[in-house]
Structure formats: structure tokens, C-alpha cells
């Protein structure tokens, strides 16, 4: 198949291009090379049809879709950003870009889409109260955060909650601009699938890390920020108390999940026509941010992490994945373990961010 990868020069996109070509697919890349992700132009693998254009450019999208069998839509602004002034850029890149792409696919008759989604659509993860069962805490209060009370209490009785694994049927609860745009992308893709009788899979990535992450940028993930600090000879600065639970999944496993989703779009027991099917993409093994920082620092041989007590209001406390649906329906499972992946990441080069 000929696969169009939007954002194919980026961190996840470049690994996906490698995986697709390794699986025998022809690949076309459409990437705007936005400065937030690319300080310098990345190398383009030999044999790749690369188009330097913005996904919001309808003419460029139409041209890039000629002869394409399926699209892996990775292009997006990522991360929490610096402040709310980033909102127009996030909405423009993520939501308008997705709308232009989907309109082009409808016109071109391309009916298979794998969308790079995100776990941020859930807001806080899954919690249980010993008295009230499964509950959904509201946004954390500034006064509690300033007092160092980082864990959300039960909304009914105020007692501590036990975090668990969130599945795809959990209600969406985006709590920052980036999260809102990622949920809007899913809604747009679902509307496209209904209107065109297409097949669409949304892969809700959890905390992706690995070689080739951009360095020194506020839009990168926490693993990249810690690795960038170590590269400067500085201690990673861990916000809150370091006890935030996340699911760190290696970028090669994420690329493999895209291949599994593409296979699922071919039908049979995979993704049905006219719908969008969401899948969590995580390792299934939670770790705290503090544990990740310590493992990365130890592997790098740099300064030990410093727990600062600082916080960002748009962050959530715990969000960890159940990837059972992806495993059961499409046969995918994570293969890179936490210790192995962090050791590799500590020694791997980062790209200019």
C-alpha cells in the first residue's frame, strides 16, 4: 500500500515511516517542519516521497493524496504549551489541519485513516473510592496544589482514591487546550467515517518516549525535558512530589501499533466501516514521573532528580492505560520494557527542538 504520513518528519512520524517501509509499504510524507518541532531540517530517508507543506494547505493535501491507500495522521502541535496564548496555534494546527485533511480524503476517495490521538482526552484517569466505588474527581484546586495536596480526593466523601487503568469507554474530560483539540480531532474523524463510510482508528498514545525526541522545547514530553536537562549537566526537575502515575510507552511500540491499526482497517475482524474505533496505546505497566526521572538519570550517569513541588494547573495527577482492546482486537502488545527503554533513551541522541 501507499501510505501518507502527515507529520512524518517528526518524532513519532519518523519512527512510523521506518516501520512502514520495513513492512513493505510505500510511504509519502507531508510535513510543514514547524519550528516548534524542527529547529533544523531533519534527514529524509532514501526512497521517501517527501512533501514540505502544511496540512492546512488544501491544494498540497489534495496533491499528496493522489494514489494513496491509507493515511496515518500524525501532524499536530503537542504538549501543554506555555500559556493560553498558544490556543489559536493549537486549534489551527490540530483541528483545522485535520478538517482540511479529511475533506481532501473525502474528495480523493481515501477511506482508511489512523489518527494519532492522545490519553489527554480522558483528563484524570480511573479512580476508586473504598466507600463510593468508581468515581471521577473534578479538577484539582489551586489552594490544594499550593499546599502540596496533589492527589484528588473522592468528590463525595473527601477520602483518598486508588488510581487504576483507564479504558477506552471512560468519558472524555479534556482539561487543557491541547486535550480539547485532540478530542475534537476524534470527533471530526468520526464524522468523516460516517459521512464517507470510511474506517478510522484513533490511537490514544500515552507518554511516548525514545530516540529522536526534540530537546529543549516547552512542547516536548516530560521524558524529553528530563533528558534535555541531563544533557546540559543539570538535574531533572520533577514537579509536584514526583508521585504522578503515567504509562511510558516506547516509540517503536507506538509505530508497531500504527501498523496493527492499518491491518485492522482492512476489515474482517478489524475496524468496521463508518465508525471510529479508539485504542489506548500504553505499556500497561504504570510508573511514576519520579521513577522515570530516577531511571533516566541513573542510566545517563547524571545528577539525581530534584523534586520541586511546583505544579502546572493543566496537568492531571494520574493517567495510566489499559491497552487490552488493542491487544485483543488487533494483536498488538508493547515489547520494549521500561528499564531497557530508559537505558536506550539515556544514551540516544535528541533532535534539535
Short mmCIF file of C-alpha atoms in Angstrom, two decimals:
data_model
loop_
_atom_site.label_atom_id
_atom_site.label_comp_id
_atom_site.label_asym_id
_atom_site.label_seq_id
_atom_site.Cartn_x
_atom_site.Cartn_y
_atom_site.Cartn_z
CA UNK A 1 0.00 0.00 0.00
CA UNK A 2 0.95 3.64 -0.42
CA UNK A 3 0.61 5.31 2.98
CA UNK A 4 0.53 9.07 3.50
CA UNK A 5 2.09 10.01 6.85
CA UNK A 6 1.34 13.57 7.89
CA UNK A 7 3.95 14.83 10.32
CA UNK A 8 6.19 12.07 9.04
CA UNK A 9 9.39 14.01 9.73
CA UNK A 10 8.56 14.36 13.44
CA UNK A 11 9.48 12.24 16.42
CA UNK A 12 6.78 9.57 16.20
CA UNK A 13 6.23 10.09 12.48
CA UNK A 14 9.83 9.32 11.54
CA UNK A 15 9.77 6.06 13.51
CA UNK A 16 6.48 5.20 11.84
CA UNK A 17 7.98 5.83 8.38
CA UNK A 18 10.80 3.41 9.23
CA UNK A 19 8.32 0.77 10.42
CA UNK A 20 6.11 1.16 7.34
CA UNK A 21 8.96 0.84 4.88
CA UNK A 22 10.27 -2.14 6.83
CA UNK A 23 6.85 -3.76 6.43
CA UNK A 24 7.00 -3.30 2.65
CA UNK A 25 4.75 -0.26 2.27
CA UNK A 26 5.44 2.72 0.04
CA UNK A 27 5.43 5.94 2.07
CA UNK A 28 4.70 9.56 1.26
CA UNK A 29 5.40 12.21 3.92
CA UNK A 30 3.63 15.55 4.30
CA UNK A 31 5.25 17.76 6.94
CA UNK A 32 5.30 21.53 7.49
CA UNK A 33 8.54 21.33 9.52
CA UNK A 34 7.15 23.79 12.08
CA UNK A 35 9.87 25.49 14.15
CA UNK A 36 8.36 24.27 17.43
CA UNK A 37 9.35 20.73 16.44
CA UNK A 38 12.16 21.28 13.93
CA UNK A 39 14.92 23.75 14.61
CA UNK A 40 16.81 22.30 11.65
CA UNK A 41 15.56 20.28 8.71
CA UNK A 42 15.60 16.56 9.57
CA UNK A 43 17.22 14.00 7.27
CA UNK A 44 14.84 12.39 4.79
CA UNK A 45 15.31 8.63 4.33
CA UNK A 46 16.18 7.48 0.84
CA UNK A 47 13.22 6.47 -1.28
CA UNK A 48 10.67 8.53 0.66
CA UNK A 49 8.42 10.91 -1.28
CA UNK A 50 8.64 13.96 1.00
CA UNK A 51 6.32 16.95 0.59
CA UNK A 52 7.25 20.08 2.55
CA UNK A 53 3.80 21.57 3.05
CA UNK A 54 1.25 22.36 5.73
CA UNK A 55 -1.70 20.03 6.26
CA UNK A 56 -3.88 23.15 6.30
CA UNK A 57 -2.98 23.77 2.64
CA UNK A 58 -5.87 22.17 0.75
CA UNK A 59 -4.06 22.13 -2.59
CA UNK A 60 -0.96 20.50 -1.11
CA UNK A 61 -3.12 17.93 0.69
CA UNK A 62 -5.04 17.09 -2.49
CA UNK A 63 -1.78 16.56 -4.35
CA UNK A 64 -0.31 14.44 -1.55
CA UNK A 65 -3.40 12.18 -1.51
CA UNK A 66 -3.10 11.12 -5.16
CA UNK A 67 -2.85 7.34 -5.35
CA UNK A 68 -2.84 6.94 -1.55
CA UNK A 69 -4.45 3.86 0.04
CA UNK A 70 -4.48 4.99 3.68
CA UNK A 71 -3.43 7.92 5.87
CA UNK A 72 -1.59 7.94 9.20
CA UNK A 73 -2.31 11.41 10.57
CA UNK A 74 0.48 12.31 13.00
CA UNK A 75 0.78 16.05 12.29
CA UNK A 76 -0.10 18.14 15.35
CA UNK A 77 1.15 20.61 17.89
CA UNK A 78 1.78 18.62 21.04
CA UNK A 79 2.30 19.20 24.76
CA UNK A 80 0.73 21.56 27.24
CA UNK A 81 2.36 24.62 25.70
CA UNK A 82 3.45 27.76 27.51
CA UNK A 83 0.17 29.51 28.28
CA UNK A 84 -3.33 30.07 26.90
CA UNK A 85 -1.96 32.39 24.22
CA UNK A 86 -0.97 29.19 22.38
CA UNK A 87 -4.65 28.27 21.91
CA UNK A 88 -5.08 29.64 18.35
CA UNK A 89 -1.99 27.79 17.16
CA UNK A 90 -3.17 24.51 18.70
CA UNK A 91 -6.65 24.81 17.23
CA UNK A 92 -5.29 25.84 13.83
CA UNK A 93 -2.69 23.10 13.55
CA UNK A 94 -4.67 20.29 15.11
CA UNK A 95 -8.33 20.87 14.31
CA UNK A 96 -8.33 22.97 11.15
CA UNK A 97 -5.49 20.83 9.80
CA UNK A 98 -7.47 17.67 10.48
CA UNK A 99 -10.59 19.11 8.86
CA UNK A 100 -8.68 20.06 5.70
CA UNK A 101 -7.09 16.61 5.53
CA UNK A 102 -10.41 14.79 6.00
CA UNK A 103 -12.12 16.94 3.36
CA UNK A 104 -9.30 16.08 0.97
CA UNK A 105 -9.64 12.38 1.77
CA UNK A 106 -13.38 12.53 1.13
CA UNK A 107 -12.79 14.11 -2.28
CA UNK A 108 -9.97 11.70 -3.17
CA UNK A 109 -11.88 8.59 -2.15
CA UNK A 110 -9.34 7.59 0.53
CA UNK A 111 -11.31 5.62 3.10
CA UNK A 112 -8.77 4.44 5.69
CA UNK A 113 -7.39 6.61 8.48
CA UNK A 114 -5.20 6.03 11.54
CA UNK A 115 -5.33 9.10 13.76
CA UNK A 116 -2.69 9.95 16.34
CA UNK A 117 -4.87 10.51 19.40
CA UNK A 118 -3.84 11.07 23.00
CA UNK A 119 -4.62 9.93 26.50
CA UNK A 120 -5.14 13.60 27.42
CA UNK A 121 -8.76 13.29 26.24
CA UNK A 122 -9.58 11.46 29.49
CA UNK A 123 -8.43 14.18 31.87
CA UNK A 124 -7.85 12.38 35.14
CA UNK A 125 -7.63 8.61 34.95
CA UNK A 126 -9.70 5.91 36.64
CA UNK A 127 -10.18 6.13 40.41
CA UNK A 128 -11.94 4.07 43.05
CA UNK A 129 -13.15 5.14 46.48
CA UNK A 130 -13.41 2.48 49.19
CA UNK A 131 -16.90 3.77 50.01
CA UNK A 132 -18.27 5.01 46.68
CA UNK A 133 -16.66 2.74 44.09
CA UNK A 134 -15.54 4.19 40.76
CA UNK A 135 -15.66 8.00 40.86
CA UNK A 136 -14.49 10.89 38.69
CA UNK A 137 -12.81 13.68 40.66
CA UNK A 138 -13.14 17.23 39.42
CA UNK A 139 -10.22 19.50 38.53
CA UNK A 140 -7.72 19.93 41.32
CA UNK A 141 -7.98 23.16 43.30
CA UNK A 142 -5.16 25.69 43.28
CA UNK A 143 -5.25 26.01 47.07
CA UNK A 144 -4.76 22.26 47.46
CA UNK A 145 -1.89 22.22 44.99
CA UNK A 146 -0.19 25.16 46.68
CA UNK A 147 -0.46 23.29 49.98
CA UNK A 148 1.17 20.21 48.48
CA UNK A 149 -2.08 18.19 48.39
CA UNK A 150 -1.63 16.78 44.91
CA UNK A 151 -3.90 13.73 44.94
CA UNK A 152 -7.53 14.40 44.11
CA UNK A 153 -9.93 13.31 46.88
CA UNK A 154 -13.22 11.50 46.45
CA UNK A 155 -15.77 14.11 45.29
CA UNK A 156 -18.38 12.60 47.63
CA UNK A 157 -16.57 11.98 50.91
CA UNK A 158 -13.14 13.53 50.54
CA UNK A 159 -11.31 10.28 51.26
CA UNK A 160 -8.17 9.22 49.32
CA UNK A 161 -8.67 7.48 45.99
CA UNK A 162 -6.92 4.46 44.48
CA UNK A 163 -5.83 5.05 40.84
CA UNK A 164 -6.34 2.33 38.23
CA UNK A 165 -6.13 1.70 34.50
CA UNK A 166 -8.42 3.71 32.23
CA UNK A 167 -10.10 2.00 29.29
CA UNK A 168 -11.50 3.47 26.08
CA UNK A 169 -15.08 3.60 27.37
CA UNK A 170 -14.19 6.16 30.04
CA UNK A 171 -15.90 9.51 29.43
CA UNK A 172 -13.79 12.24 27.86
CA UNK A 173 -12.83 15.14 30.11
CA UNK A 174 -10.18 17.33 28.41
CA UNK A 175 -8.59 19.76 30.88
CA UNK A 176 -6.35 21.94 28.72
CA UNK A 177 -6.30 23.39 25.21
CA UNK A 178 -4.20 20.60 23.73
CA UNK A 179 -6.55 17.98 25.17
CA UNK A 180 -9.57 19.79 23.75
CA UNK A 181 -8.03 19.84 20.27
CA UNK A 182 -7.16 16.14 20.40
CA UNK A 183 -10.75 15.26 21.32
CA UNK A 184 -12.02 17.50 18.52
CA UNK A 185 -9.79 15.61 16.08
CA UNK A 186 -11.50 12.37 17.09
CA UNK A 187 -14.96 13.89 16.63
CA UNK A 188 -14.01 15.17 13.19
CA UNK A 189 -12.63 11.77 12.20
CA UNK A 190 -15.80 10.06 13.44
CA UNK A 191 -17.95 12.45 11.40
CA UNK A 192 -15.78 11.77 8.33
CA UNK A 193 -16.13 8.00 8.79
CA UNK A 194 -19.93 8.26 9.00
CA UNK A 195 -20.18 10.58 6.01
CA UNK A 196 -17.88 8.56 3.73
CA UNK A 197 -18.37 5.03 5.10
CA UNK A 198 -14.68 5.08 5.90
CA UNK A 199 -12.71 3.17 8.51
CA UNK A 200 -10.90 5.10 11.23
CA UNK A 201 -8.82 4.13 14.25
CA UNK A 202 -7.77 6.68 16.89
CA UNK A 203 -4.66 5.57 18.77
CA UNK A 204 -4.67 7.28 22.13
CA UNK A 205 -0.96 7.45 22.83
CA UNK A 206 0.16 7.55 26.42
CA UNK A 207 3.57 9.01 27.35
CA UNK A 208 5.70 8.24 24.31
CA UNK A 209 9.48 8.39 24.64
CA UNK A 210 12.55 7.16 22.78
CA UNK A 211 15.37 8.14 20.44
CA UNK A 212 14.86 11.25 18.36
CA UNK A 213 12.69 13.25 20.77
CA UNK A 214 13.11 17.01 20.34
CA UNK A 215 15.22 18.70 23.01
CA UNK A 216 14.92 22.00 24.83
CA UNK A 217 11.34 22.84 23.90
CA UNK A 218 8.31 23.53 26.13
CA UNK A 219 6.18 21.49 23.72
CA UNK A 220 8.09 18.22 24.29
CA UNK A 221 7.04 15.48 26.68
CA UNK A 222 8.35 15.19 30.22
CA UNK A 223 10.83 12.45 29.27
CA UNK A 224 12.43 14.78 26.73
CA UNK A 225 12.59 17.64 29.23
CA UNK A 226 14.41 15.42 31.73
CA UNK A 227 16.76 14.05 29.08
CA UNK A 228 17.49 17.59 27.86
CA UNK A 229 18.36 18.69 31.40
CA UNK A 230 20.76 15.76 31.82
CA UNK A 231 22.37 16.63 28.52
CA UNK A 232 23.08 20.13 29.90
CA UNK A 233 24.55 18.65 33.06
CA UNK A 234 21.54 19.67 35.12
CA UNK A 235 19.31 17.66 37.46
CA UNK A 236 15.85 16.83 36.12
CA UNK A 237 13.27 18.99 37.89
CA UNK A 238 10.30 16.87 38.96
CA UNK A 239 7.06 18.74 39.58
CA UNK A 240 4.64 18.07 42.44
CA UNK A 241 6.02 15.27 44.64
CA UNK A 242 7.04 13.01 41.76
CA UNK A 243 4.20 10.60 42.51
CA UNK A 244 2.20 11.28 39.34
CA UNK A 245 1.45 7.95 37.65
CA UNK A 246 1.95 7.66 33.90
CA UNK A 247 2.33 4.93 31.30
CA UNK A 248 5.61 5.37 29.43
CA UNK A 249 5.50 3.59 26.07
CA UNK A 250 8.44 3.32 23.68
CA UNK A 251 8.16 5.00 20.30
CA UNK A 252 8.92 1.77 18.39
CA UNK A 253 5.97 0.13 20.13
CA UNK A 254 3.83 3.09 19.09
CA UNK A 255 4.96 2.67 15.48
CA UNK A 256 4.04 -1.02 15.66
CA UNK A 257 0.59 -0.05 17.00
CA UNK A 258 0.06 2.05 13.86
CA UNK A 259 0.91 -0.97 11.69
CA UNK A 260 -1.55 -3.10 13.66
CA UNK A 261 -4.24 -0.45 13.22
CA UNK A 262 -3.61 -0.27 9.47
CA UNK A 263 -4.12 -4.02 9.29
CA UNK A 264 -7.32 -3.60 11.32
CA UNK A 265 -8.65 -1.09 8.79
CA UNK A 266 -8.71 -3.82 6.17
CA UNK A 267 -11.86 -5.16 7.78
CA UNK A 268 -12.64 -8.79 8.61
CA UNK A 269 -12.48 -8.74 12.42
CA UNK A 270 -10.91 -5.27 12.49
CA UNK A 271 -12.37 -1.77 12.37
CA UNK A 272 -15.89 -1.58 10.91
CA UNK A 273 -16.91 0.77 8.12
CA UNK A 274 -18.49 4.08 9.03
CA UNK A 275 -17.10 4.27 12.56
CA UNK A 276 -14.09 5.46 14.50
CA UNK A 277 -12.60 2.90 16.89
CA UNK A 278 -10.44 4.20 19.74
CA UNK A 279 -7.49 2.27 21.16
CA UNK A 280 -5.23 3.06 24.10
CA UNK A 281 -1.54 2.66 23.31
CA UNK A 282 0.43 2.14 26.51
CA UNK A 283 2.85 -0.33 28.01
CA UNK A 284 0.28 -1.46 30.57
CA UNK A 285 2.83 -1.02 33.38
CA UNK A 286 2.45 2.27 35.29
CA UNK A 287 5.43 4.19 36.67
CA UNK A 288 5.60 7.48 38.49
CA UNK A 289 7.24 10.53 36.97
CA UNK A 290 9.75 10.38 39.83
CA UNK A 291 10.64 6.79 38.97
CA UNK A 292 11.12 7.70 35.33
CA UNK A 293 13.39 10.64 36.20
CA UNK A 294 15.47 8.47 38.55
CA UNK A 295 15.83 5.67 35.99
CA UNK A 296 16.84 8.11 33.26
CA UNK A 297 19.37 9.92 35.48
CA UNK A 298 20.91 6.66 36.68
CA UNK A 299 21.28 5.34 33.12
CA UNK A 300 22.70 8.65 31.92
CA UNK A 301 25.10 8.96 34.86
CA UNK A 302 23.95 12.50 35.58
CA UNK A 303 22.67 14.44 38.59
CA UNK A 304 19.85 12.87 40.61
CA UNK A 305 16.39 14.39 40.10
CA UNK A 306 15.20 17.28 42.25
CA UNK A 307 11.59 17.22 43.42
CA UNK A 308 10.41 20.84 43.34
CA UNK A 309 6.78 20.84 44.50
CA UNK A 310 5.92 23.09 41.54
CA UNK A 311 2.79 22.37 39.52
CA UNK A 312 1.02 23.26 36.29
CA UNK A 313 -2.71 23.79 36.56
CA UNK A 314 -3.48 21.94 33.32
CA UNK A 315 -1.71 18.76 34.42
CA UNK A 316 -3.57 15.74 35.77
CA UNK A 317 -2.39 13.60 38.66
CA UNK A 318 -2.72 10.03 37.43
CA UNK A 319 -3.46 8.67 33.96
CA UNK A 320 -2.45 5.12 33.05
CA UNK A 321 -3.69 2.89 30.27
CA UNK A 322 -5.44 -0.37 29.77
CA UNK A 323 -4.37 -1.42 26.27
CA UNK A 324 -6.36 -4.63 26.37
CA UNK A 325 -8.62 -3.66 23.47
CA UNK A 326 -5.65 -3.12 21.15
CA UNK A 327 -4.15 -6.42 22.24
CA UNK A 328 -7.37 -8.44 21.99
CA UNK A 329 -8.71 -6.96 18.74
CA UNK A 330 -5.56 -6.19 16.76
CA UNK A 331 -2.93 -8.43 18.33
CA UNK A 332 -0.58 -5.65 19.47
CA UNK A 333 1.44 -5.59 22.68
CA UNK A 334 4.32 -3.46 23.92
CA UNK A 335 7.70 -5.17 23.59
CA UNK A 336 10.19 -2.63 24.98
CA UNK A 337 10.41 -2.82 28.77
CA UNK A 338 10.74 0.24 30.99
CA UNK A 339 14.32 -0.37 32.17
CA UNK A 340 15.53 -1.34 28.70
CA UNK A 341 13.82 1.63 27.06
CA UNK A 342 15.08 4.20 29.55
CA UNK A 343 18.64 2.90 29.27
CA UNK A 344 18.49 3.24 25.50
CA UNK A 345 16.86 6.67 25.69
CA UNK A 346 19.53 7.93 28.10
CA UNK A 347 22.24 7.21 25.53
CA UNK A 348 20.30 8.16 22.40
CA UNK A 349 20.74 11.49 20.62
CA UNK A 350 17.92 14.03 20.67
CA UNK A 351 16.91 16.16 17.73
CA UNK A 352 17.06 19.96 17.80
CA UNK A 353 13.73 21.21 19.08
#
